[in-house]
Coordinates of C-alpha atoms and ligand atoms in Angstrom, one line a residue:
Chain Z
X12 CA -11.2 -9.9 26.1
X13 CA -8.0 -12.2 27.0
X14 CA -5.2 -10.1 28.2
X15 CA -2.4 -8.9 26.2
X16 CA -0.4 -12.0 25.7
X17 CA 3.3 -11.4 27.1
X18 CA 4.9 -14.7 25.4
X19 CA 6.4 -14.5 21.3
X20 CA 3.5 -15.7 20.1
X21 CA 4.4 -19.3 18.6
X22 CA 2.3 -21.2 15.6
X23 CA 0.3 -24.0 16.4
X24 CA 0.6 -27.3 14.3
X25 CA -2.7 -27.6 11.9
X26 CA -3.7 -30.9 10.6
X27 CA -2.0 -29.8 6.5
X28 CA 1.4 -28.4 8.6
X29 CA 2.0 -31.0 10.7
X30 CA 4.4 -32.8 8.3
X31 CA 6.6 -29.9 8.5
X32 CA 6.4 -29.2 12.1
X33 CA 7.5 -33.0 13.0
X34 CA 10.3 -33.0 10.2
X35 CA 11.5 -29.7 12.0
X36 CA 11.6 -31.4 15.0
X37 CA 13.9 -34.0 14.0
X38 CA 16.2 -30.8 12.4
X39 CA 14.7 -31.6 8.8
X40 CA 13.6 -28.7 6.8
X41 CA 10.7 -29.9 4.5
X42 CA 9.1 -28.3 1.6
X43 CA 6.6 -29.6 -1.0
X44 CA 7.5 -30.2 -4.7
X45 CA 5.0 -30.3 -7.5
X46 CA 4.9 -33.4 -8.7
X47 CA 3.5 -31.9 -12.2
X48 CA 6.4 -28.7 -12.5
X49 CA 8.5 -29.2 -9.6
X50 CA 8.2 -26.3 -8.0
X51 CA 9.1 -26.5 -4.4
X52 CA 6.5 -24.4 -2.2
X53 CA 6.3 -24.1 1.4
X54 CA 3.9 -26.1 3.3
X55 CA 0.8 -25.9 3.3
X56 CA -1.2 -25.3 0.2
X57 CA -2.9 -27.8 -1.7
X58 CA -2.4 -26.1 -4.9
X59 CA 1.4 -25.4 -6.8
X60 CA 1.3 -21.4 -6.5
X61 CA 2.9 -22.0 -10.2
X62 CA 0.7 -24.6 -12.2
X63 CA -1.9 -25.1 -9.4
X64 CA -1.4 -28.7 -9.8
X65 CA -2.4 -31.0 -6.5
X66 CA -0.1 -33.4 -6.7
X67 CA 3.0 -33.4 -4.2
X68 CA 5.7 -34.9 -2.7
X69 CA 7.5 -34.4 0.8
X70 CA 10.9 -33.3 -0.3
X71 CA 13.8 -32.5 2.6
X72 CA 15.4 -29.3 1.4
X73 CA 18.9 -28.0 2.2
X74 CA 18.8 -25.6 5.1
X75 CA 20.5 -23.3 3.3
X76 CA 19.7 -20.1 1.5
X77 CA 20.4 -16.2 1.7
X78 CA 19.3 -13.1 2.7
X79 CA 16.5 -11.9 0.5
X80 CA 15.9 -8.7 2.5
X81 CA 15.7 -7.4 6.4
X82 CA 14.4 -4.7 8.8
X83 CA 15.4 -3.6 11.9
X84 CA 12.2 -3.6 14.2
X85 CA 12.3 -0.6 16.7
X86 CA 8.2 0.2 16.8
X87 CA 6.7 -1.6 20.3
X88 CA 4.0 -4.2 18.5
X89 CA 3.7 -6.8 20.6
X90 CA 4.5 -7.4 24.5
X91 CA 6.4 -10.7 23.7
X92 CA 9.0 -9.0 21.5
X93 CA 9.6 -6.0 23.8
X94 CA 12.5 -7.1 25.3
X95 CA 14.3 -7.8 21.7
X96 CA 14.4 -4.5 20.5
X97 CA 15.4 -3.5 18.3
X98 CA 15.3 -6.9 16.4
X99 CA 15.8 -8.2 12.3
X100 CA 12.8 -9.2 10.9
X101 CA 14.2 -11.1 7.8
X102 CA 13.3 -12.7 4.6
X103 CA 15.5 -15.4 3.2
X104 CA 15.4 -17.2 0.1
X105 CA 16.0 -21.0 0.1
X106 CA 18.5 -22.4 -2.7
X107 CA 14.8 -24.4 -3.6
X108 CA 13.2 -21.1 -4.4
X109 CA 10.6 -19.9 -1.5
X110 CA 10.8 -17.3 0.7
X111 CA 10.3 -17.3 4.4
X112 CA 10.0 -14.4 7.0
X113 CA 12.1 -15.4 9.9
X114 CA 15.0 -13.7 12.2
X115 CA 18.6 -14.5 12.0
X116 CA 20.6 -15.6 15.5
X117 CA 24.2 -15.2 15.9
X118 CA 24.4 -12.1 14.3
X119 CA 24.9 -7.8 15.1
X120 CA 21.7 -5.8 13.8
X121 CA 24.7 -3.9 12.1
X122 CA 26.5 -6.6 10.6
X123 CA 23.4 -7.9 8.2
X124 CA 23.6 -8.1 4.6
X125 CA 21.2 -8.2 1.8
X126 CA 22.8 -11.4 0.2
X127 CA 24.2 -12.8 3.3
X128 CA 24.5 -16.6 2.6
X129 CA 22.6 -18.7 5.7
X130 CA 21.7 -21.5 7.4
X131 CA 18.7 -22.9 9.5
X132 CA 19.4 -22.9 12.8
X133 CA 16.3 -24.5 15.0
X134 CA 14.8 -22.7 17.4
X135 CA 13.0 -25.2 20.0
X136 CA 9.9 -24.5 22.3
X137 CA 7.5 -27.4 23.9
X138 CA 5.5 -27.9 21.2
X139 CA 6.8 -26.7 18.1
X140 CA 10.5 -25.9 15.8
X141 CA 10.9 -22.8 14.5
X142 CA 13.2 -22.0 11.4
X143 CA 15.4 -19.2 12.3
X144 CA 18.7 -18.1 10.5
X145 CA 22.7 -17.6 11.3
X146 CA 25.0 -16.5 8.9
X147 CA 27.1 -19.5 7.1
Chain Y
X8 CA -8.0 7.5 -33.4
X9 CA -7.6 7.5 -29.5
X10 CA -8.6 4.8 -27.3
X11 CA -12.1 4.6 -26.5
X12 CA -12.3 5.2 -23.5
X13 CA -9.9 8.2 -23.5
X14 CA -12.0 10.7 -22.1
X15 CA -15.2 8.3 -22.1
X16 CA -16.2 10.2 -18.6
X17 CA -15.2 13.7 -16.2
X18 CA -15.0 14.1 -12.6
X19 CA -17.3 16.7 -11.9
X20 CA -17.8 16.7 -8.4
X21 CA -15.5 16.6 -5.0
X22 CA -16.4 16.2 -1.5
X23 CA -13.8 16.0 1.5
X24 CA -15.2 16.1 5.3
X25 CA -12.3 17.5 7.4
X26 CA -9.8 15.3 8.2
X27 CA -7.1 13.9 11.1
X28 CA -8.5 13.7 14.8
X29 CA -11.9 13.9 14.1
X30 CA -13.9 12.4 16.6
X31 CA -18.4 12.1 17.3
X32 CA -19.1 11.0 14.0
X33 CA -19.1 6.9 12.6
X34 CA -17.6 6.1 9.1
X35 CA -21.2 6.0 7.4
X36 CA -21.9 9.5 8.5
X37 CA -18.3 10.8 7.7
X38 CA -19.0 9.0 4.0
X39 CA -22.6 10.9 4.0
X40 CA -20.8 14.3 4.9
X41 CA -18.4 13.7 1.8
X42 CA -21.3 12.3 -0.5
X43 CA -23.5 15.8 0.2
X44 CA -20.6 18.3 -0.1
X45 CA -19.9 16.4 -3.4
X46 CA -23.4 16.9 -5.2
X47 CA -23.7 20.7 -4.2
X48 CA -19.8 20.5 -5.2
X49 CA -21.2 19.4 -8.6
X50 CA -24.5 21.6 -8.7
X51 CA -26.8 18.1 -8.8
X52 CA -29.3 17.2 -6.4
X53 CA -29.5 13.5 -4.7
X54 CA -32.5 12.3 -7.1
X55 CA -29.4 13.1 -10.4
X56 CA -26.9 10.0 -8.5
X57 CA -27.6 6.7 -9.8
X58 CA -24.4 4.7 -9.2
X59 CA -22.3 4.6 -5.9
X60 CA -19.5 3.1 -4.9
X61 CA -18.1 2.2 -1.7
X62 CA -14.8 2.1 -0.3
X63 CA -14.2 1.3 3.5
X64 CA -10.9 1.6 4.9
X65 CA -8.9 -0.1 8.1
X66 CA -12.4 0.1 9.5
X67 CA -13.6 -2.2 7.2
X68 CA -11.6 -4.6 8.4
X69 CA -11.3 -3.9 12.2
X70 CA -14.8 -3.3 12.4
X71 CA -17.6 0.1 11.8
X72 CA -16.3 0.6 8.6
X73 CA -18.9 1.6 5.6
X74 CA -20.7 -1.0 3.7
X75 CA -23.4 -1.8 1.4
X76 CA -25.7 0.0 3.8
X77 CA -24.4 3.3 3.1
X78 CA -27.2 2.8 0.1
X79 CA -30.0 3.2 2.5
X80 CA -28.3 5.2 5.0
X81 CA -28.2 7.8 1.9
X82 CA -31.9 7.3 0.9
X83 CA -30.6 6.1 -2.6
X84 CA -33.4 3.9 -4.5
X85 CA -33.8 3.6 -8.2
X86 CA -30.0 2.7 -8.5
X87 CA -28.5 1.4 -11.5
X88 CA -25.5 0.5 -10.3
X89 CA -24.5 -0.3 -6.7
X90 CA -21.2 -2.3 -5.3
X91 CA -18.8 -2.3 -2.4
X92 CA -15.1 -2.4 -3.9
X93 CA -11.8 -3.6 -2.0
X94 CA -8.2 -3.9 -3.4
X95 CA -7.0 -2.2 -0.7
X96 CA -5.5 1.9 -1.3
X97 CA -6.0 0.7 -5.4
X98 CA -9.9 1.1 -4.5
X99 CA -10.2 4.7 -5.2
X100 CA -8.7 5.0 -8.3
X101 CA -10.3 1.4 -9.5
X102 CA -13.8 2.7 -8.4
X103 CA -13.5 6.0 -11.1
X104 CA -12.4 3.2 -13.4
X105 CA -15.5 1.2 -13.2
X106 CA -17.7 4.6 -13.2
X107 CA -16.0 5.4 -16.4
X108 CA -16.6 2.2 -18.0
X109 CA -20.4 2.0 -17.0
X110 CA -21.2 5.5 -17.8
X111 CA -19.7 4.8 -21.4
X112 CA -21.3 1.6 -21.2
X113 CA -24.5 3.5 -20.5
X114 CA -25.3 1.8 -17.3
X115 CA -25.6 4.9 -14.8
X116 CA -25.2 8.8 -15.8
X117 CA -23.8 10.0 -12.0
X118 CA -21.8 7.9 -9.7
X119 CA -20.5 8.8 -6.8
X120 CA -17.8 6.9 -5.5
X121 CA -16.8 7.1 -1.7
X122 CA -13.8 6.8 1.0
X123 CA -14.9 6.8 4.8
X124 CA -12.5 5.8 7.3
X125 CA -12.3 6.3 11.7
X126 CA -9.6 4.2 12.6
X127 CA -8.5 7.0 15.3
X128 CA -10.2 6.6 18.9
X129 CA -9.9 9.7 21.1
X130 CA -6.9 9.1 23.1
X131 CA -5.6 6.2 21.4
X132 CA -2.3 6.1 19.2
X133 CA -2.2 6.5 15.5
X134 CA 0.0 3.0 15.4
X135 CA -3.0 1.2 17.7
X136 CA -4.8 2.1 14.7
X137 CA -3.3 -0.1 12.4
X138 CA -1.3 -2.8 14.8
X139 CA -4.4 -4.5 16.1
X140 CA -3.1 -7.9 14.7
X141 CA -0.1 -7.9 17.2
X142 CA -2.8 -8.0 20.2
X143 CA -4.3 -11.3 19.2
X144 CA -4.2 -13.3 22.1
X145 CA -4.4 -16.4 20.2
X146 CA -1.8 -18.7 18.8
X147 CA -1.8 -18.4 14.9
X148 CA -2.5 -21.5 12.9
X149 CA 0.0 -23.2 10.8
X150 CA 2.7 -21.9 8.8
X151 CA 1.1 -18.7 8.4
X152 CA 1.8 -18.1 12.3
X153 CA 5.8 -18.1 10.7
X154 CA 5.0 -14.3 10.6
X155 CA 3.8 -13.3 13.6
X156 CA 6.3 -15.8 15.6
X157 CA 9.4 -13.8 13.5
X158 CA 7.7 -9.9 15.2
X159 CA 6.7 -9.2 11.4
X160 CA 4.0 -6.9 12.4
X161 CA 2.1 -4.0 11.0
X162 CA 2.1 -2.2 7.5
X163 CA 5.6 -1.2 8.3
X164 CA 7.5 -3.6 8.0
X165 CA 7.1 -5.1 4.2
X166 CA 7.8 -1.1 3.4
X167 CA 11.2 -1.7 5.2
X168 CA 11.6 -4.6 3.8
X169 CA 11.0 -3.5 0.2
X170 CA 13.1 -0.1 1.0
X171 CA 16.0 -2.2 2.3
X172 CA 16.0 -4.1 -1.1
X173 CA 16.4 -1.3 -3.3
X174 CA 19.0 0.3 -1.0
X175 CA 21.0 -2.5 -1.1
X176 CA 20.2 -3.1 -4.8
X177 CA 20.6 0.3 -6.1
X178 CA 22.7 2.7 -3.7
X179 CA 19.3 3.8 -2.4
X180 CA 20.2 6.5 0.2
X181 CA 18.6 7.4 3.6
X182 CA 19.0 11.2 2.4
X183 CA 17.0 10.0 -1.0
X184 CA 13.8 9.7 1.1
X185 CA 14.2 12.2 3.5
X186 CA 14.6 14.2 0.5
X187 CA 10.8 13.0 -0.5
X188 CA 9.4 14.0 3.1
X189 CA 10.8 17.1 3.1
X190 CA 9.5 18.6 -0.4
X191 CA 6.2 17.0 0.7
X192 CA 6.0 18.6 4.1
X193 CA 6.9 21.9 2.4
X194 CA 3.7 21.7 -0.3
X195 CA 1.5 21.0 2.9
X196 CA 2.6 24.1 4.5
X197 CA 0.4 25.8 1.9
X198 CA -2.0 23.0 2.1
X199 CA -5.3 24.0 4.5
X200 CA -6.2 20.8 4.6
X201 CA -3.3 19.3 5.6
X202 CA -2.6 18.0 9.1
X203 CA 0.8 18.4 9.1
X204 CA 2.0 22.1 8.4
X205 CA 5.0 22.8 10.3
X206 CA 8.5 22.9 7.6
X207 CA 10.9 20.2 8.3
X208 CA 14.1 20.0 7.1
X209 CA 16.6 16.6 6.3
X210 CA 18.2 16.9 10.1
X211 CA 14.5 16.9 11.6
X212 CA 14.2 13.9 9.1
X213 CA 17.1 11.9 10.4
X214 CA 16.1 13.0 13.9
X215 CA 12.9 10.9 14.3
X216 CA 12.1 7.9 15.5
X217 CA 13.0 4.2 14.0
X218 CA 10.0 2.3 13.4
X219 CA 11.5 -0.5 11.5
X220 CA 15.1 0.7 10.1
X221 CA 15.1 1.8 7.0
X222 CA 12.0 3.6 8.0
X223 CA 11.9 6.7 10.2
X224 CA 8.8 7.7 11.5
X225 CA 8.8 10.5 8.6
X226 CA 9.2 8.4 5.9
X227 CA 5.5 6.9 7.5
X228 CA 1.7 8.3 6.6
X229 CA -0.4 9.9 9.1
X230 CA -3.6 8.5 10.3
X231 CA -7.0 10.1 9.6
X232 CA -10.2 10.0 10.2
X233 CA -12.2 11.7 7.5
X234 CA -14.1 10.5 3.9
X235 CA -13.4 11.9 0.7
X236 CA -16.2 11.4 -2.3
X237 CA -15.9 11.9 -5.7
X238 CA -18.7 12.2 -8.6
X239 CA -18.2 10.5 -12.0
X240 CA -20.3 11.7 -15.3
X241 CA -20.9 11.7 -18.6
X242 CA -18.2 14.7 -20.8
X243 CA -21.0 15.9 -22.8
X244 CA -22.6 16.9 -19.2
X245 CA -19.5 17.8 -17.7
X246 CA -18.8 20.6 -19.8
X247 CA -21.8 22.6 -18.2
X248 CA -22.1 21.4 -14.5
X249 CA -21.1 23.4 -11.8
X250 CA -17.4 23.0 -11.4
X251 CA -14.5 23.2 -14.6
X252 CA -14.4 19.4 -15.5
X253 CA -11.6 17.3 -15.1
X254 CA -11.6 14.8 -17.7
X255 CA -10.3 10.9 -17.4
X256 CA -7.7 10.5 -20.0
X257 CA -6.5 7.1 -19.4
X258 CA -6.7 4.3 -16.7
X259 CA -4.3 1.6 -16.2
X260 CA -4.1 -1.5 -13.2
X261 CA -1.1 -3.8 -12.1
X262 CA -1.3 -6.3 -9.4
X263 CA 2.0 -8.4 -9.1
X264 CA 0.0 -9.8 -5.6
X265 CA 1.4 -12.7 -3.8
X266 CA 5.0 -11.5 -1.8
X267 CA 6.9 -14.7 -1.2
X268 CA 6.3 -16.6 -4.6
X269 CA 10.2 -17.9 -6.3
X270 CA 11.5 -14.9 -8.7
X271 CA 9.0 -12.1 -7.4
X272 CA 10.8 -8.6 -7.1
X273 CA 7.7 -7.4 -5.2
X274 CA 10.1 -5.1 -3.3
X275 CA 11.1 -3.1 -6.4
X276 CA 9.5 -3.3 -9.3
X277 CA 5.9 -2.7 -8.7
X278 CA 2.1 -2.6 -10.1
X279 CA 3.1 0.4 -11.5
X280 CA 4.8 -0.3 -14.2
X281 CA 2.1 -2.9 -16.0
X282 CA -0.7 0.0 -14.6
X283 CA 1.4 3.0 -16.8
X284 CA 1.4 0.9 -19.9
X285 CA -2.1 0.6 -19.8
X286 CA -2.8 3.9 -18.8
X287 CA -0.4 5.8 -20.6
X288 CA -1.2 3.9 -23.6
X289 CA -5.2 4.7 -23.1
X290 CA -3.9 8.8 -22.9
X291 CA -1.6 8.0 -25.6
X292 CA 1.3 10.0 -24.1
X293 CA 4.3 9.4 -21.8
X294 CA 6.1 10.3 -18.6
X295 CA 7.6 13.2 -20.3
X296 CA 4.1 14.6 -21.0
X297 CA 2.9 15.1 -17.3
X298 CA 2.8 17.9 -15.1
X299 CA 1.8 17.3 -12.0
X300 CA 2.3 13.7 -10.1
X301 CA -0.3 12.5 -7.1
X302 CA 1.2 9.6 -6.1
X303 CA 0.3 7.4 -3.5
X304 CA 3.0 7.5 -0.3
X305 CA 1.7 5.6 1.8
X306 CA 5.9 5.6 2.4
X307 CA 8.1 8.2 1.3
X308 CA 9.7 5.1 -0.4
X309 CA 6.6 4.3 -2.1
X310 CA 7.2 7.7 -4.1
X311 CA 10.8 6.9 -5.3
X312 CA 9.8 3.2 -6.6
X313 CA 6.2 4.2 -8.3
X314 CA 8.3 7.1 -10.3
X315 CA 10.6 4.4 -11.4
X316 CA 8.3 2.1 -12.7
X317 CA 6.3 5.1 -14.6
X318 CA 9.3 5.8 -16.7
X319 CA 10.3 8.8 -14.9
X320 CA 13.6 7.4 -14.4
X321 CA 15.2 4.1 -14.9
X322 CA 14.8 1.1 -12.7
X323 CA 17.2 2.0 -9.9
X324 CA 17.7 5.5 -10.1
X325 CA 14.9 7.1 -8.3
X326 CA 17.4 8.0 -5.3
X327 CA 19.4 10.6 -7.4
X328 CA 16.2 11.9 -9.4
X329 CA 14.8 12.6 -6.6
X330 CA 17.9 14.2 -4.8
X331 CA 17.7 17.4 -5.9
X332 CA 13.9 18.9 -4.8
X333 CA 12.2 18.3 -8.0
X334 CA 9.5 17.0 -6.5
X335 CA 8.9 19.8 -4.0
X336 CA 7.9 23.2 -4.7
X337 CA 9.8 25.2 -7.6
X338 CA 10.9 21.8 -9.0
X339 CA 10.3 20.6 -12.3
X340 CA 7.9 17.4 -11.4
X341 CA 5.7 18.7 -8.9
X342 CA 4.3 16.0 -6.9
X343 CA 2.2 15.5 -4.1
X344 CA 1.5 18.9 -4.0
X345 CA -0.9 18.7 -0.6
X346 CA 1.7 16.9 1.3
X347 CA 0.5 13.6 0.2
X348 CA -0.4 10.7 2.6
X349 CA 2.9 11.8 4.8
X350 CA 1.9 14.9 5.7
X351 CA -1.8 16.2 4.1
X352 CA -4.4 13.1 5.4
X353 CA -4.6 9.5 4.7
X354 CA -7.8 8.8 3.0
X355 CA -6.3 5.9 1.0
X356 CA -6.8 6.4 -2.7
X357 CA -8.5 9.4 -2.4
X358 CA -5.6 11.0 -1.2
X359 CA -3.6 11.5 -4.4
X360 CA -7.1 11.6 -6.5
X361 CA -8.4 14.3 -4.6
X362 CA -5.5 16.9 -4.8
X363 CA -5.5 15.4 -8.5
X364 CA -8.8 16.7 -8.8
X365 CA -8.2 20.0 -7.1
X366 CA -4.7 20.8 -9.2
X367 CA -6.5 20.1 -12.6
X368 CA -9.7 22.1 -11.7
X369 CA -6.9 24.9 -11.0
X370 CA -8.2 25.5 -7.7
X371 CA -4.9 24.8 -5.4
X372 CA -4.2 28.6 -4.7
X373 CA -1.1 29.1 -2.9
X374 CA -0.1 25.6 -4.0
X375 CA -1.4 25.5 -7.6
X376 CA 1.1 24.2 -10.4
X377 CA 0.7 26.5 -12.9
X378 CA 1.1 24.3 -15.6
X379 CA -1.4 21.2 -15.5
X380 CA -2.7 19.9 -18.6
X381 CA -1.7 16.3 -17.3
X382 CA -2.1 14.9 -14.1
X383 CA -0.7 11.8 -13.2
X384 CA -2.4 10.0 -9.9
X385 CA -1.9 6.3 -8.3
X386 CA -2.9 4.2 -6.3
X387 CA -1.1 1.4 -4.4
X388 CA -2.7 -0.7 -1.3
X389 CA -1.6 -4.0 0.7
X390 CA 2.1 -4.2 0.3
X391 CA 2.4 -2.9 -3.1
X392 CA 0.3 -5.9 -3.9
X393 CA -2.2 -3.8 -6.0
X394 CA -1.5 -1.0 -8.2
X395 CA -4.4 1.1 -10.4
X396 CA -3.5 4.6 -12.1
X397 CA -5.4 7.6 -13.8
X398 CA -4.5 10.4 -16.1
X399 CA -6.8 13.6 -15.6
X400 CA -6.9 16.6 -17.5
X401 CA -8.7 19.7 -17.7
X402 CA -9.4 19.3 -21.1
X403 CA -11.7 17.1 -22.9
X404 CA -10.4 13.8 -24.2
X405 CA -12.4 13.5 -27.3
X406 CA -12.5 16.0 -30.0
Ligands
LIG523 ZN1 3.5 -27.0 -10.2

């Protein structure tokens, strides 16, 4: 057994989220849109999670969307987020549609809102762009 | 007419191991503990089972839990029907489901359907139990690892996140689920089984921990170690076995699935609510009609949204219906009348099924709801992903 990793742990780029990861790098948020229904889902997923369709596009979405829901994390998990507690673990809803879990920056734990209208705001580590979340 | 399968097959036998920090003994034997004390519960002997099936818990996933082996572990041959079931804490109410159906279908006369689970290691924590994922030492793939790199960790958290959204939706008050943990903790005090028997009042509530705000540590379940198993038959048998019979009046199933899909409100309305039409449609009665509820609460929030989408109040107003105590002892919609998942044990499914079981035999003592004709139990697992439902009654279902 590895030791207990003390870093956030960060995603790692696979071959289908790749196209995301690199849009994010350039501070592009990119979804996928059904080419059949044109539902926009995030990446990756070869089928539409509404008609199961296969065929996509690349579509840059806006950034923006609001708070769907949050929690304030006070329960010691993992070594990597032990000095943020007690942190927001948050959901927000794109204008397009999906849902992403995520945390919000620039913001008081108390001060959150269900409803809260917000904007990406790109968090940058050597390898990979993570979507996080201020308030508009 | 009634529906078919209204009263299409009893529960005639119950087996619990004791449960909580119980240590020298792996899930299979747990499950054969529970399987043996539920055939002498039922006045059968092993040769009269010809069905099982198997529910593993956390175990199942992080490893030891019971699986298809517990067939020959048990010495079981000549079986007629055999299967290893997982929709997480739906499973246990699912399982008497399927029983039901193949017994009317005439594919097996006795089947026993079984909960083991260990998750608890002497001296570890209850939370190591379930928060193995948050030790994984290696970097998740893709845009799954969007989770895990936002600290979204454990079972907790899409509680607190659904919680959160009927607060802010409804008026949903902090005092609103205490209120649920409370009247629970007070049935347990006259629960012998229970682990937790020590009164609690709303301050001792507010009191505890955070483990992801808006969940205290007492709107959490325990942890247990334990197996629970529970013997299906025919209701022309059931009349004359061992035990007074408690008849399956209806069955019902919603899975709403999938969290982050466009337009789901996973976080408040719930399996439930497709899983009560069917089954109260099957029992051909309503909300209004049942006396005792066994609900699953896994969170003390889990309570106030299943009642809502049962009809027992409209969408929304489960805070102020359940404001007043009448859930706890004395009020007028008993429910979870062991303590529940919060403060009995946490065998899953078999949690709510087994006090179901024990209310409608009328064999609660100190506890026992004098009035149970109609006993309402669910079951809920993942993150009220999957929902499944019974009605059981101490009277037969077909005339
Ligand atoms: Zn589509």
């Amino acid at each position: 057994m590895a030791d207990a990793p003390t870093e956030k742990p960060l995603p790692e780029p696979d071959e289908a989220s790749q196209p995301f990861w690199d849009s994010a790098e350039r501070g592009e948020f990119m979804l996928m849109k059904c080419s059949d229904c044109g539902a926009f889902r995030l990446p990756s997923r070869q089928h539409c999670d509404r008609c199961l369709s296969t065929e996509y596009t690349w579509e840059r979405a806006s950034g923006r969307g609001t708070v769907r829901t949050f929690g304030i994390m006070h329960q010691r998990y993992h070594p990597g987020f032990v000095p943020d507690l007690p942190y927001n673990v948050t959901i927000v809803e794109l204008d397009e549609g999906p849902r992403l879990p995520t945390n919000l920056v620039g913001v008081s734990n108390a001060a959150i809102r269900v409803g809260m209208p917000v904007v990406v705001d790109w968090e940058r580590h050597s390898d990979v762009t993570l979507p996080k979340f201020r308030p508009v | 007419m009634g529906h078919r399968l209204r009263g299409a097959a009893a529960i005639t036998g119950l087996g619990m191991t004791p449960m909580g920090r119980i240590y020298g003994k792996s899930a299979t034997e747990l499950a054969a503990d529970a399987v043996r004390a539920a055939i002498a519960d039922a006045g059968l002997k092993k040769s009269d089972i010809d069905g099982l099936l198997i529910n593993p818990g956390i175990t199942g996933m992080t490893g030891g839990g019971i699986g298809l082996n517990l067939q020959n572990y048990l010495g079981m041959d000549e079986m007629r029907l055999v299967n290893h079931m997982n929709a997480a804490g739906s499973t246990a109410a699912q399982m008497i489901q399927y029983a039901t159906m193949a017994i009317d279908a005439g594919m097996a006369t006795h089947v026993v359907c079984v909960f083991a689970d260990n998750p608890l290691k002497e001296g570890g924590s209850s939370g190591a139990a379930y928060g193995g994922a948050a030790r994984n030492p290696s970097r998740p793939k893709g845009m799954a690892g969007l989770t895990a790199a936002a600290g979204y960790f454990g079972a907790n958290t899409p509680y607190a996140l659904a919680a959160r959204r009927h607060m802010a939706l409804y008026g949903t008050t902090q005092d609103q689920l205490g209120t649920i943990a409370v009247g629970q903790r007070q049935w347990a005090t006259m629960n012998p089984l229970a682990q937790m028997r020590e009164q609690i009042t709303l301050e001792d509530y507010h009191a505890s921990r955070w483990i992801i705000e808006p969940l205290h540590l007492l709107d959490c379940c325990l942890v247990s170690n334990g197996a629970v198993a529970v013997i299906v038959s025919p209701p022309d048998r059931a009349a004359s076995m061992a035990q007074p019979a408690v008849y399956i009046h209806g069955m019902g199933q919603g899975h709403p699935g999938d969290h982050n899909a466009a337009g789901s409100d996973w976080e408040t309305e719930t399996g439930g609510r497709l899983a009560a039409k069917t089954a109260f449609g099957m029992a051909g009665i309503g909300p209004e009609d049942i006396d005792v509820c066994e609900l699953y609460d896994c969170y003390t929030y889990t309570v106030l949204v299943t009642l809502e989408d049962y009809g027992f109040c409209k969408k929304g107003e489960g805070g102020p219906f359940v404001e007043d105590g009448k859930l706890g002892p004395g009020g007028s919609l008993p429910t979870n009348t062991g303590g529940g998942e919060l403060s009995g044990y946490y065998m899953w499914g078999m949690t709510p099924i087994s006090e179901a079981i024990i209310q409608a035999r009328g064999q609660a003592g100190e506890r026992q709801v004098a009035k149970h004709d109609l006993v309402l139990t669910t079951g809920n697992g993942g993150s009220l992903s999957y929902h499944a439902a019974l009605v059981l009654s101490p009277y037969p279902g077909r005339s």
